JSON list of C-alpha atoms in Angstrom, two decimals:
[
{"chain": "A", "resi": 1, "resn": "UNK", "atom": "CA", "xyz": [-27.27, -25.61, -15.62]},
{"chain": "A", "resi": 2, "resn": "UNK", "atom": "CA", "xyz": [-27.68, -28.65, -13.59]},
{"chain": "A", "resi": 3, "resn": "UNK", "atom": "CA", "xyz": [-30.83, -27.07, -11.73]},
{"chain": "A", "resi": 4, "resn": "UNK", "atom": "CA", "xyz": [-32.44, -25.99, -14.48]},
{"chain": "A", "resi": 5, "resn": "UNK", "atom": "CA", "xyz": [-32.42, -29.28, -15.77]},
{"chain": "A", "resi": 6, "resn": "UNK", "atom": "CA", "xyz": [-33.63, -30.73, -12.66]},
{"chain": "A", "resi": 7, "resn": "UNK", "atom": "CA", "xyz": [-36.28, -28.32, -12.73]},
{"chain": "A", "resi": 8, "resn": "UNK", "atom": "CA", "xyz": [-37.34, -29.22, -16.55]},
{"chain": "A", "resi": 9, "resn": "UNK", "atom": "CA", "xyz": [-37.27, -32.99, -15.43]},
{"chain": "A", "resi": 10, "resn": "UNK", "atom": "CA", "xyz": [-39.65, -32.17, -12.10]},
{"chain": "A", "resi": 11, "resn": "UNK", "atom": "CA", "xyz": [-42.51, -30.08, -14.47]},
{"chain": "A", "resi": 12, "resn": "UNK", "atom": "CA", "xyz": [-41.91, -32.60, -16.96]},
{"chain": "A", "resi": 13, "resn": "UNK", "atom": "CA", "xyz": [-43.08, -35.18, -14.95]},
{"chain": "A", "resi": 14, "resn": "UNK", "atom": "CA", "xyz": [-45.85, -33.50, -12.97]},
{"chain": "A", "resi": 15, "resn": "UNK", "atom": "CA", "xyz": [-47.18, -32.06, -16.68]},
{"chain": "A", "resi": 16, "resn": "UNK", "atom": "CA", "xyz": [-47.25, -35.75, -17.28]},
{"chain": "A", "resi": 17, "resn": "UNK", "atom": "CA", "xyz": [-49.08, -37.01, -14.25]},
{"chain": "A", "resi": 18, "resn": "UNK", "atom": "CA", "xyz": [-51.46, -34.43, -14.82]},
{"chain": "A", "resi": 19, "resn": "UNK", "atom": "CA", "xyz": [-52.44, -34.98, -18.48]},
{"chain": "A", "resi": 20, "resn": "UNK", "atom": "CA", "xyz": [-52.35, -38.82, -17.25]},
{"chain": "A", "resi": 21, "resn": "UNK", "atom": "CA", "xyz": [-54.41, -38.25, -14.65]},
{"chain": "A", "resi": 22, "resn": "UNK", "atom": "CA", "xyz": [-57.19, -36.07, -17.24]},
{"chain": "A", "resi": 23, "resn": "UNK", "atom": "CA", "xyz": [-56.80, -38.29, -19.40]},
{"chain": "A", "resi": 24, "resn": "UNK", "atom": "CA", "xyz": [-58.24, -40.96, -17.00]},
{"chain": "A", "resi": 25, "resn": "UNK", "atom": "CA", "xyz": [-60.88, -38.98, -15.92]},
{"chain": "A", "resi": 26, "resn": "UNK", "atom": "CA", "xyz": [-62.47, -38.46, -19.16]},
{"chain": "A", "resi": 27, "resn": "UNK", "atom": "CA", "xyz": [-62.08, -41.98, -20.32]},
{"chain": "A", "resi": 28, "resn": "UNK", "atom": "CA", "xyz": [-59.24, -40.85, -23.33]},
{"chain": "A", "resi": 29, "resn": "UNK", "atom": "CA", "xyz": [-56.49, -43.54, -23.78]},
{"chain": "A", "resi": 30, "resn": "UNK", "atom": "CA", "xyz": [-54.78, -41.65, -25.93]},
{"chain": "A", "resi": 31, "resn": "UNK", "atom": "CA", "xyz": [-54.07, -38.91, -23.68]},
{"chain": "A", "resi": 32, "resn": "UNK", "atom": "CA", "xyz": [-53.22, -41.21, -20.33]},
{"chain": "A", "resi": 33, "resn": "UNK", "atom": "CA", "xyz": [-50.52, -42.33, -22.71]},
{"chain": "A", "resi": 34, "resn": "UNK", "atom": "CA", "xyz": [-48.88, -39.73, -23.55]},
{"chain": "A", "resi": 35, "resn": "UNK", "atom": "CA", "xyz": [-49.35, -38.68, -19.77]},
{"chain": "A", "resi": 36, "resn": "UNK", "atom": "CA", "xyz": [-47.42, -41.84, -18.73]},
{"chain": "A", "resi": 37, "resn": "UNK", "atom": "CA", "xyz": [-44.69, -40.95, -21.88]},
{"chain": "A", "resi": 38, "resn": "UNK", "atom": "CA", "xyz": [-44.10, -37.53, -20.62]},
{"chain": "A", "resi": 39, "resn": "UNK", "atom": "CA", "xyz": [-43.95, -38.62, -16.91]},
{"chain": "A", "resi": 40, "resn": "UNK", "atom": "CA", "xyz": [-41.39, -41.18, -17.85]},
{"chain": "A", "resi": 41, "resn": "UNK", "atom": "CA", "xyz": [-38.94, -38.68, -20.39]},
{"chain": "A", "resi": 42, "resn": "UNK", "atom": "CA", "xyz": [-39.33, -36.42, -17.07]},
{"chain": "A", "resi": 43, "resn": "UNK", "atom": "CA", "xyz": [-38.57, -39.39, -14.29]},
{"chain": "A", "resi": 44, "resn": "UNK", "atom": "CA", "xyz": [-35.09, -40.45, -17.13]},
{"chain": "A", "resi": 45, "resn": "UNK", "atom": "CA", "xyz": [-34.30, -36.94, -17.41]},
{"chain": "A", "resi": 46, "resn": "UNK", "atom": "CA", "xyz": [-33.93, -36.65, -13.36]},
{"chain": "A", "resi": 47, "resn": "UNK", "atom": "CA", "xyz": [-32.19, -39.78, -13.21]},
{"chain": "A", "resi": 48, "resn": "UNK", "atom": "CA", "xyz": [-29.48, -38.56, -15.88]},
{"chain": "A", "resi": 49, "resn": "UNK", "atom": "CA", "xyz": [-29.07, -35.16, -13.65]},
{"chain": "A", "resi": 50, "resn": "UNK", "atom": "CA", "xyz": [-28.96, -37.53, -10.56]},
{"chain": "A", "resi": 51, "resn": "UNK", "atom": "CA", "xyz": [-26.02, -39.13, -12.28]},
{"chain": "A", "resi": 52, "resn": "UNK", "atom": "CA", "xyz": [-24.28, -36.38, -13.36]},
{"chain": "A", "resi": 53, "resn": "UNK", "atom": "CA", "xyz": [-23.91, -35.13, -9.98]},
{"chain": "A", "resi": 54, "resn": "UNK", "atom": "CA", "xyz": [-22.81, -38.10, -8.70]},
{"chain": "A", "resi": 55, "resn": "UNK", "atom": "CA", "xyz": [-20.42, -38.26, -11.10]},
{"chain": "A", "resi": 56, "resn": "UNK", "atom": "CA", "xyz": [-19.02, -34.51, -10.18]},
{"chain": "A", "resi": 57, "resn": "UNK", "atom": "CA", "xyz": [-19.17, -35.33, -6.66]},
{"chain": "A", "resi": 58, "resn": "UNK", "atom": "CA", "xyz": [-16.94, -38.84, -7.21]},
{"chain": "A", "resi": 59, "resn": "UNK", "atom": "CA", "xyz": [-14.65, -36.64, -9.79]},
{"chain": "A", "resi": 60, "resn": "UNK", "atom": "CA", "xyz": [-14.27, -33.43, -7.03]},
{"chain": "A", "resi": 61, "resn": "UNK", "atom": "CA", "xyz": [-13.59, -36.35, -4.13]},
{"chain": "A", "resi": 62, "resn": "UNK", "atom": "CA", "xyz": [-10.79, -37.70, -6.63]},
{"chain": "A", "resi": 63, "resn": "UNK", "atom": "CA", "xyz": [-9.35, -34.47, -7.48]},
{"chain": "A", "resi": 64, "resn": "UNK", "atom": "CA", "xyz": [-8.94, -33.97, -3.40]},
{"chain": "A", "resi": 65, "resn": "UNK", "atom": "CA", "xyz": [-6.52, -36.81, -2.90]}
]
């Protein structure tokens, strides 16, 4: 589960950049918004899954001793 949500979060945030990065080329603010938006649900959505694991690999060194 964990790397499929990992990989969700990565093509969440390069869809982002991308649609950012159109956005800017063709002069539509609407668009590099919701670019930046879906960049930043993706970057939040790694952090959590960076966090969980951290959290399983604290829990698993507790669980040792």
């Amino acid at each position: 589960m964990g790397a499929q949500e990992k990989a969700k979060a990565k093509a969440e945030q390069t869809k982002g950049k991308l649609k950012e990065n159109t956005g800017r080329s063709v002069g539509n603010e609407r668009m590099t918004a919701e670019g930046r938006a879906e960049k930043s649900q993706g970057s939040l959505r790694d952090a959590k899954e960076k966090a969980k694991s951290s959290v399983r690999k604290v829990g698993d060194a507790l669980k040792k001793d």
